């Protein structure tokens, strides 16, 4: 057993000067020692110095293997972690083919970890031991097949590299270093000890060292919650950087994975507030976080994966929008605005899926504002490159194809890349190389399988851009092993996190794990390890602050029992940065600015598109009418599963128009027998669907078309049964346009239908597939001014205005008429509460005209007050609240009322 010694950093530097090999327990420590060694050389005035032989344990093993391969000592092929994972996947998928696992990837990962643990702790794969339960039995079968396949193919798994090096050393086939120093290891696994003993027996001088701890003033403090704790840490860091910019500060976060975003937000707000500015691409931060994010989450890589999805027949509307807005596709700088408009246009198509041909069609429409010629050209190049792709390829060939496709469409060339983005593209190229390496262990695959596998690899690959030398390091507990600082804050040490809870691997029998002392196997082991780490961390800086949140939601938290002996720190002694944060400063600087009333300029007689929308919006809220119809402020369209309500309504309109084109009159409807009528309806439904289906190719599948046709036939037949109950009439107009002028505003209205009664009077009918209420047509601000406008637009004597409510379970005529009995269920104006005071039908029509004139005048004269008819109901479906700031106005009105009440 190698004994651990304590040495100074200077002694470590002297050993490196002598050319010995220094092996560290983690990557972070290797980088810190290398940086300190180079700084010491520069302090001596040296301009050049030998590169130190300084490597983390895994990299040292890899380096030793490379040397052995060159010398011919190790003929086996060393597998990568991804290759091993693919082998495990194949084995496990084959053994559970009749009972597919819901989480295959998670099972594979835990099984792979179990096998690696067994190698590190030199545990035998004993069949008798692994009959412990069904999980361990299954693992024994998988592991046996894995080992057999590796032996058959001559593959060397990474977890057995140390064993293979040990055998080569013992056989005298490998040249060993004269001196080897280990630093930053809290413990050595049996496998590591065996390799080191073999090295020692071959004449290598091995030393296991640690740096001496610092004389530390450690204390603890409780914070309200995690957010306040992070904000306090950020102010503490800022104060020490202000006092000495050359200082080295460590922030250790046990649950860094879950608190990474919180820490970035807190540190950015205090250390680099300009990072919060919109559109900020790259900011030089004075801190580094040891835990990166999945490579797939970086925007430039996400764009690459979305572009490759164009190999599929369709992509989601959401992904298409992301591609159009991405700055990483060639031509973005020239076409950014047009591509944003194209995104909006695609949303108006009503389809949740977008094909490449659809995207290409709209991008190439040169007469439109959303025309994107560069994008269209790139899509053509993509189509040409994709045409040469065979259906099935090996991973190596797919890697080349993917790279070529991305190049053809101009990925990563939309604008100049930042340092972080450039590093991400390099990591992507390395990932393609890793993906190509799977060719050794997997069969050829289709494009969809290859892309899914590449996407998964990108999600599993943790990427952290290089930031250079920075004074602040944010680390997890294990990454901080062996590091020393001037100031150290260890946060989040409540009793639910520290000591760590046991997490035994489910595939290794628990008695075997605990007997061998495997990591995370028992409470006793976790307590022992946590004590060692805590003791080391508390002497890693001259100033050490340990904190814990006192609350998480409704749960009260207590300090870890491993820190309760520390002195409680007075908050006043923390010396926090006292200035307000950038966000707080903005709030403090807020001043109310009095603005002079600036009404919109009035218009002369004006024609407004959108039919009755101008009057409806003006009645609902004058500001909304002004913003939407004069400023063009509208929300982006939203697609839905299947057809949206508006499209379904349009389809029903089309069917009824075609049916009445054939029927013409009530008498012909009555004369037609049931079979003939059903055939007529089916024929017209087919025609209507044919006319619209080409606009929705992803929606109108064979099954959907059949279901939609059945629905339409059923509802139209039900509706015509109601039409049969009416007094005789004939249809004189269908879907004809009529102009209406009210208050100087001219609109074009498409009247669904005008029926003429036997006495020559007319009924104006508008189809509705939703529920309608007569009360919405009346008052100073009617919710539905459509029918009142129709009454103004139609020539001839109008005896009634009606909604034909064609709605499953609610077929009805809803409206108002001159007299009772003209249409089933429609009352005369004398029976409606809103019009019973009118002395004649003509008076009702005059009132409607007067109301429309007032609304038209208000719109034309620029009346645009933020005045919803009924707050907050009127605002429920309005997308302009951020523009009109109605909620803030209501808050200000409430504050003013409170002040008046107090006065």
PDB file of C-alpha atoms in Angstrom, residues 677-856:
ATOM      1  CA  UNK A 677     -80.000  14.318 -50.959  1.00  0.00           C
ATOM      2  CA  UNK A 678     -77.321  12.193 -49.308  1.00  0.00           C
ATOM      3  CA  UNK A 679     -75.642  11.621 -52.682  1.00  0.00           C
ATOM      4  CA  UNK A 680     -75.733  15.347 -53.440  1.00  0.00           C
ATOM      5  CA  UNK A 681     -74.212  16.227 -50.065  1.00  0.00           C
ATOM      6  CA  UNK A 682     -71.486  13.576 -50.377  1.00  0.00           C
ATOM      7  CA  UNK A 683     -70.594  14.898 -53.824  1.00  0.00           C
ATOM      8  CA  UNK A 684     -70.376  18.511 -52.666  1.00  0.00           C
ATOM      9  CA  UNK A 685     -68.386  17.548 -49.567  1.00  0.00           C
ATOM     10  CA  UNK A 686     -65.890  15.790 -51.824  1.00  0.00           C
ATOM     11  CA  UNK A 687     -65.602  18.853 -54.052  1.00  0.00           C
ATOM     12  CA  UNK A 688     -65.055  21.149 -51.059  1.00  0.00           C
ATOM     13  CA  UNK A 689     -62.394  18.882 -49.568  1.00  0.00           C
ATOM     14  CA  UNK A 690     -60.635  18.573 -52.939  1.00  0.00           C
ATOM     15  CA  UNK A 691     -60.468  22.349 -53.172  1.00  0.00           C
ATOM     16  CA  UNK A 692     -58.799  22.750 -49.766  1.00  0.00           C
ATOM     17  CA  UNK A 693     -56.770  19.547 -49.349  1.00  0.00           C
ATOM     18  CA  UNK A 694     -53.810  20.726 -51.457  1.00  0.00           C
ATOM     19  CA  UNK A 695     -53.260  23.570 -49.011  1.00  0.00           C
ATOM     20  CA  UNK A 696     -52.987  21.100 -46.125  1.00  0.00           C
ATOM     21  CA  UNK A 697     -51.068  18.114 -47.526  1.00  0.00           C
ATOM     22  CA  UNK A 698     -49.772  16.977 -44.110  1.00  0.00           C
ATOM     23  CA  UNK A 699     -53.243  17.122 -42.550  1.00  0.00           C
ATOM     24  CA  UNK A 700     -55.411  15.535 -45.228  1.00  0.00           C
ATOM     25  CA  UNK A 701     -54.242  11.968 -44.976  1.00  0.00           C
ATOM     26  CA  UNK A 702     -56.580   9.293 -46.308  1.00  0.00           C
ATOM     27  CA  UNK A 703     -57.977   8.541 -42.860  1.00  0.00           C
ATOM     28  CA  UNK A 704     -58.429  12.203 -41.907  1.00  0.00           C
ATOM     29  CA  UNK A 705     -60.175  12.941 -45.204  1.00  0.00           C
ATOM     30  CA  UNK A 706     -62.618  10.090 -44.614  1.00  0.00           C
ATOM     31  CA  UNK A 707     -63.378  11.235 -41.053  1.00  0.00           C
ATOM     32  CA  UNK A 708     -63.817  14.879 -42.102  1.00  0.00           C
ATOM     33  CA  UNK A 709     -66.129  13.888 -44.961  1.00  0.00           C
ATOM     34  CA  UNK A 710     -68.294  11.836 -42.613  1.00  0.00           C
ATOM     35  CA  UNK A 711     -68.505  14.750 -40.166  1.00  0.00           C
ATOM     36  CA  UNK A 712     -69.479  17.244 -42.849  1.00  0.00           C
ATOM     37  CA  UNK A 713     -72.064  14.960 -44.449  1.00  0.00           C
ATOM     38  CA  UNK A 714     -73.677  14.231 -41.109  1.00  0.00           C
ATOM     39  CA  UNK A 715     -73.866  17.879 -40.022  1.00  0.00           C
ATOM     40  CA  UNK A 716     -75.065  19.229 -43.384  1.00  0.00           C
ATOM     41  CA  UNK A 717     -77.804  16.604 -43.516  1.00  0.00           C
ATOM     42  CA  UNK A 718     -78.922  17.584 -39.994  1.00  0.00           C
ATOM     43  CA  UNK A 719     -78.886  21.230 -40.987  1.00  0.00           C
ATOM     44  CA  UNK A 720     -80.993  20.719 -44.089  1.00  0.00           C
ATOM     45  CA  UNK A 721     -83.624  18.963 -41.984  1.00  0.00           C
ATOM     46  CA  UNK A 722     -83.972  22.265 -40.127  1.00  0.00           C
ATOM     47  CA  UNK A 723     -84.115  24.206 -43.420  1.00  0.00           C
ATOM     48  CA  UNK A 724     -87.050  22.025 -44.517  1.00  0.00           C
ATOM     49  CA  UNK A 725     -89.138  23.432 -41.634  1.00  0.00           C
ATOM     50  CA  UNK A 726     -88.978  26.977 -43.027  1.00  0.00           C
ATOM     51  CA  UNK A 727     -91.586  28.858 -45.064  1.00  0.00           C
ATOM     52  CA  UNK A 728     -90.890  28.708 -48.828  1.00  0.00           C
ATOM     53  CA  UNK A 729     -87.880  30.666 -50.060  1.00  0.00           C
ATOM     54  CA  UNK A 730     -85.333  30.705 -52.799  1.00  0.00           C
ATOM     55  CA  UNK A 731     -81.602  31.468 -52.528  1.00  0.00           C
ATOM     56  CA  UNK A 732     -80.816  34.561 -54.599  1.00  0.00           C
ATOM     57  CA  UNK A 733     -77.179  35.115 -53.545  1.00  0.00           C
ATOM     58  CA  UNK A 734     -74.340  32.928 -52.263  1.00  0.00           C
ATOM     59  CA  UNK A 735     -70.950  34.186 -51.056  1.00  0.00           C
ATOM     60  CA  UNK A 736     -71.346  37.541 -52.809  1.00  0.00           C
ATOM     61  CA  UNK A 737     -69.414  40.684 -51.872  1.00  0.00           C
ATOM     62  CA  UNK A 738     -71.223  43.846 -50.776  1.00  0.00           C
ATOM     63  CA  UNK A 739     -69.783  47.214 -49.815  1.00  0.00           C
ATOM     64  CA  UNK A 740     -70.862  49.012 -46.635  1.00  0.00           C
ATOM     65  CA  UNK A 741     -69.927  52.526 -45.525  1.00  0.00           C
ATOM     66  CA  UNK A 742     -70.294  53.616 -41.897  1.00  0.00           C
ATOM     67  CA  UNK A 743     -68.767  56.746 -40.384  1.00  0.00           C
ATOM     68  CA  UNK A 744     -66.600  57.270 -43.464  1.00  0.00           C
ATOM     69  CA  UNK A 745     -65.126  53.767 -43.270  1.00  0.00           C
ATOM     70  CA  UNK A 746     -65.747  51.564 -46.282  1.00  0.00           C
ATOM     71  CA  UNK A 747     -65.525  47.784 -45.917  1.00  0.00           C
ATOM     72  CA  UNK A 748     -66.139  44.848 -48.221  1.00  0.00           C
ATOM     73  CA  UNK A 749     -68.421  42.196 -46.753  1.00  0.00           C
ATOM     74  CA  UNK A 750     -68.909  38.693 -48.096  1.00  0.00           C
ATOM     75  CA  UNK A 751     -72.499  37.740 -47.343  1.00  0.00           C
ATOM     76  CA  UNK A 752     -72.840  33.987 -47.070  1.00  0.00           C
ATOM     77  CA  UNK A 753     -76.406  33.856 -48.317  1.00  0.00           C
ATOM     78  CA  UNK A 754     -79.472  35.941 -49.113  1.00  0.00           C
ATOM     79  CA  UNK A 755     -82.842  34.218 -49.224  1.00  0.00           C
ATOM     80  CA  UNK A 756     -85.895  35.743 -50.860  1.00  0.00           C
ATOM     81  CA  UNK A 757     -89.338  34.992 -49.436  1.00  0.00           C
ATOM     82  CA  UNK A 758     -92.476  34.597 -51.512  1.00  0.00           C
ATOM     83  CA  UNK A 759     -93.442  38.244 -50.931  1.00  0.00           C
ATOM     84  CA  UNK A 760     -90.055  39.552 -52.116  1.00  0.00           C
ATOM     85  CA  UNK A 761     -88.611  40.376 -48.699  1.00  0.00           C
ATOM     86  CA  UNK A 762     -85.057  39.207 -48.019  1.00  0.00           C
ATOM     87  CA  UNK A 763     -83.321  37.392 -45.189  1.00  0.00           C
ATOM     88  CA  UNK A 764     -79.568  37.847 -44.738  1.00  0.00           C
ATOM     89  CA  UNK A 765     -77.900  34.677 -43.430  1.00  0.00           C
ATOM     90  CA  UNK A 766     -74.362  34.149 -42.141  1.00  0.00           C
ATOM     91  CA  UNK A 767     -73.065  30.645 -41.349  1.00  0.00           C
ATOM     92  CA  UNK A 768     -71.473  30.073 -37.953  1.00  0.00           C
ATOM     93  CA  UNK A 769     -69.985  26.806 -36.682  1.00  0.00           C
ATOM     94  CA  UNK A 770     -69.683  28.143 -33.137  1.00  0.00           C
ATOM     95  CA  UNK A 771     -72.248  29.339 -30.638  1.00  0.00           C
ATOM     96  CA  UNK A 772     -73.769  32.806 -31.138  1.00  0.00           C
ATOM     97  CA  UNK A 773     -75.931  35.080 -28.983  1.00  0.00           C
ATOM     98  CA  UNK A 774     -78.329  37.788 -30.231  1.00  0.00           C
ATOM     99  CA  UNK A 775     -77.345  40.092 -27.379  1.00  0.00           C
ATOM    100  CA  UNK A 776     -73.893  40.520 -28.928  1.00  0.00           C
ATOM    101  CA  UNK A 777     -75.320  42.585 -31.820  1.00  0.00           C
ATOM    102  CA  UNK A 778     -76.754  45.434 -29.783  1.00  0.00           C
ATOM    103  CA  UNK A 779     -75.606  48.298 -27.590  1.00  0.00           C
ATOM    104  CA  UNK A 780     -73.146  51.157 -28.087  1.00  0.00           C
ATOM    105  CA  UNK A 781     -70.271  48.673 -28.379  1.00  0.00           C
ATOM    106  CA  UNK A 782     -71.640  45.456 -29.931  1.00  0.00           C
ATOM    107  CA  UNK A 783     -69.459  42.350 -29.654  1.00  0.00           C
ATOM    108  CA  UNK A 784     -70.591  41.033 -33.059  1.00  0.00           C
ATOM    109  CA  UNK A 785     -71.404  43.886 -35.471  1.00  0.00           C
ATOM    110  CA  UNK A 786     -71.417  41.601 -38.525  1.00  0.00           C
ATOM    111  CA  UNK A 787     -75.183  41.263 -38.986  1.00  0.00           C
ATOM    112  CA  UNK A 788     -75.919  44.967 -38.382  1.00  0.00           C
ATOM    113  CA  UNK A 789     -73.397  45.766 -41.145  1.00  0.00           C
ATOM    114  CA  UNK A 790     -75.010  43.199 -43.457  1.00  0.00           C
ATOM    115  CA  UNK A 791     -78.338  44.925 -42.976  1.00  0.00           C
ATOM    116  CA  UNK A 792     -76.722  48.140 -44.238  1.00  0.00           C
ATOM    117  CA  UNK A 793     -74.924  46.564 -47.201  1.00  0.00           C
ATOM    118  CA  UNK A 794     -77.706  44.593 -48.860  1.00  0.00           C
ATOM    119  CA  UNK A 795     -79.967  46.200 -51.424  1.00  0.00           C
ATOM    120  CA  UNK A 796     -83.641  45.434 -51.112  1.00  0.00           C
ATOM    121  CA  UNK A 797     -85.968  45.105 -48.182  1.00  0.00           C
ATOM    122  CA  UNK A 798     -84.294  43.173 -45.364  1.00  0.00           C
ATOM    123  CA  UNK A 799     -86.852  41.449 -43.168  1.00  0.00           C
ATOM    124  CA  UNK A 800     -84.386  39.650 -40.942  1.00  0.00           C
ATOM    125  CA  UNK A 801     -80.702  39.068 -40.247  1.00  0.00           C
ATOM    126  CA  UNK A 802     -79.720  35.619 -39.032  1.00  0.00           C
ATOM    127  CA  UNK A 803     -76.848  33.429 -38.010  1.00  0.00           C
ATOM    128  CA  UNK A 804     -77.187  29.853 -39.232  1.00  0.00           C
ATOM    129  CA  UNK A 805     -75.603  28.058 -36.277  1.00  0.00           C
ATOM    130  CA  UNK A 806     -74.355  24.851 -37.896  1.00  0.00           C
ATOM    131  CA  UNK A 807     -73.012  23.226 -34.768  1.00  0.00           C
ATOM    132  CA  UNK A 808     -73.169  19.590 -33.668  1.00  0.00           C
ATOM    133  CA  UNK A 809     -75.772  19.329 -30.933  1.00  0.00           C
ATOM    134  CA  UNK A 810     -76.898  22.926 -31.445  1.00  0.00           C
ATOM    135  CA  UNK A 811     -78.368  23.324 -34.949  1.00  0.00           C
ATOM    136  CA  UNK A 812     -80.434  26.521 -34.887  1.00  0.00           C
ATOM    137  CA  UNK A 813     -81.224  29.821 -36.553  1.00  0.00           C
ATOM    138  CA  UNK A 814     -80.267  32.703 -34.259  1.00  0.00           C
ATOM    139  CA  UNK A 815     -81.182  36.259 -35.150  1.00  0.00           C
ATOM    140  CA  UNK A 816     -83.838  38.908 -35.253  1.00  0.00           C
ATOM    141  CA  UNK A 817     -86.644  39.407 -37.766  1.00  0.00           C
ATOM    142  CA  UNK A 818     -89.347  41.862 -38.611  1.00  0.00           C
ATOM    143  CA  UNK A 819     -92.032  39.431 -37.529  1.00  0.00           C
ATOM    144  CA  UNK A 820     -92.420  36.052 -35.888  1.00  0.00           C
ATOM    145  CA  UNK A 821     -92.619  32.885 -38.005  1.00  0.00           C
ATOM    146  CA  UNK A 822     -90.318  33.839 -40.849  1.00  0.00           C
ATOM    147  CA  UNK A 823     -87.639  31.389 -39.635  1.00  0.00           C
ATOM    148  CA  UNK A 824     -87.966  28.577 -37.032  1.00  0.00           C
ATOM    149  CA  UNK A 825     -86.824  29.735 -33.601  1.00  0.00           C
ATOM    150  CA  UNK A 826     -86.172  33.372 -34.595  1.00  0.00           C
ATOM    151  CA  UNK A 827     -88.121  35.952 -32.622  1.00  0.00           C
ATOM    152  CA  UNK A 828     -89.414  39.254 -33.886  1.00  0.00           C
ATOM    153  CA  UNK A 829     -87.626  42.421 -32.778  1.00  0.00           C
ATOM    154  CA  UNK A 830     -90.583  43.121 -30.449  1.00  0.00           C
ATOM    155  CA  UNK A 831     -89.765  40.045 -28.350  1.00  0.00           C
ATOM    156  CA  UNK A 832     -86.058  40.709 -27.855  1.00  0.00           C
ATOM    157  CA  UNK A 833     -85.131  42.647 -24.671  1.00  0.00           C
ATOM    158  CA  UNK A 834     -82.631  44.780 -26.584  1.00  0.00           C
ATOM    159  CA  UNK A 835     -85.157  45.972 -29.198  1.00  0.00           C
ATOM    160  CA  UNK A 836     -88.578  45.725 -27.599  1.00  0.00           C
ATOM    161  CA  UNK A 837     -88.578  49.511 -27.005  1.00  0.00           C
ATOM    162  CA  UNK A 838     -88.171  50.190 -30.728  1.00  0.00           C
ATOM    163  CA  UNK A 839     -91.394  51.379 -32.325  1.00  0.00           C
ATOM    164  CA  UNK A 840     -90.675  49.744 -35.694  1.00  0.00           C
ATOM    165  CA  UNK A 841     -88.354  47.363 -37.553  1.00  0.00           C
ATOM    166  CA  UNK A 842     -86.940  50.309 -39.483  1.00  0.00           C
ATOM    167  CA  UNK A 843     -86.042  51.938 -36.153  1.00  0.00           C
ATOM    168  CA  UNK A 844     -83.954  48.866 -35.261  1.00  0.00           C
ATOM    169  CA  UNK A 845     -82.109  49.156 -38.562  1.00  0.00           C
ATOM    170  CA  UNK A 846     -81.594  52.927 -37.996  1.00  0.00           C
ATOM    171  CA  UNK A 847     -80.135  52.308 -34.537  1.00  0.00           C
ATOM    172  CA  UNK A 848     -77.726  49.790 -35.962  1.00  0.00           C
ATOM    173  CA  UNK A 849     -76.625  52.250 -38.640  1.00  0.00           C
ATOM    174  CA  UNK A 850     -76.123  54.990 -36.042  1.00  0.00           C
ATOM    175  CA  UNK A 851     -73.993  52.659 -33.911  1.00  0.00           C
ATOM    176  CA  UNK A 852     -71.850  51.625 -36.882  1.00  0.00           C
ATOM    177  CA  UNK A 853     -71.452  55.295 -37.896  1.00  0.00           C
ATOM    178  CA  UNK A 854     -70.186  56.208 -34.407  1.00  0.00           C
ATOM    179  CA  UNK A 855     -67.685  53.349 -34.424  1.00  0.00           C
ATOM    180  CA  UNK A 856     -66.514  54.202 -37.944  1.00  0.00           C
TER     181      UNK A 856
END
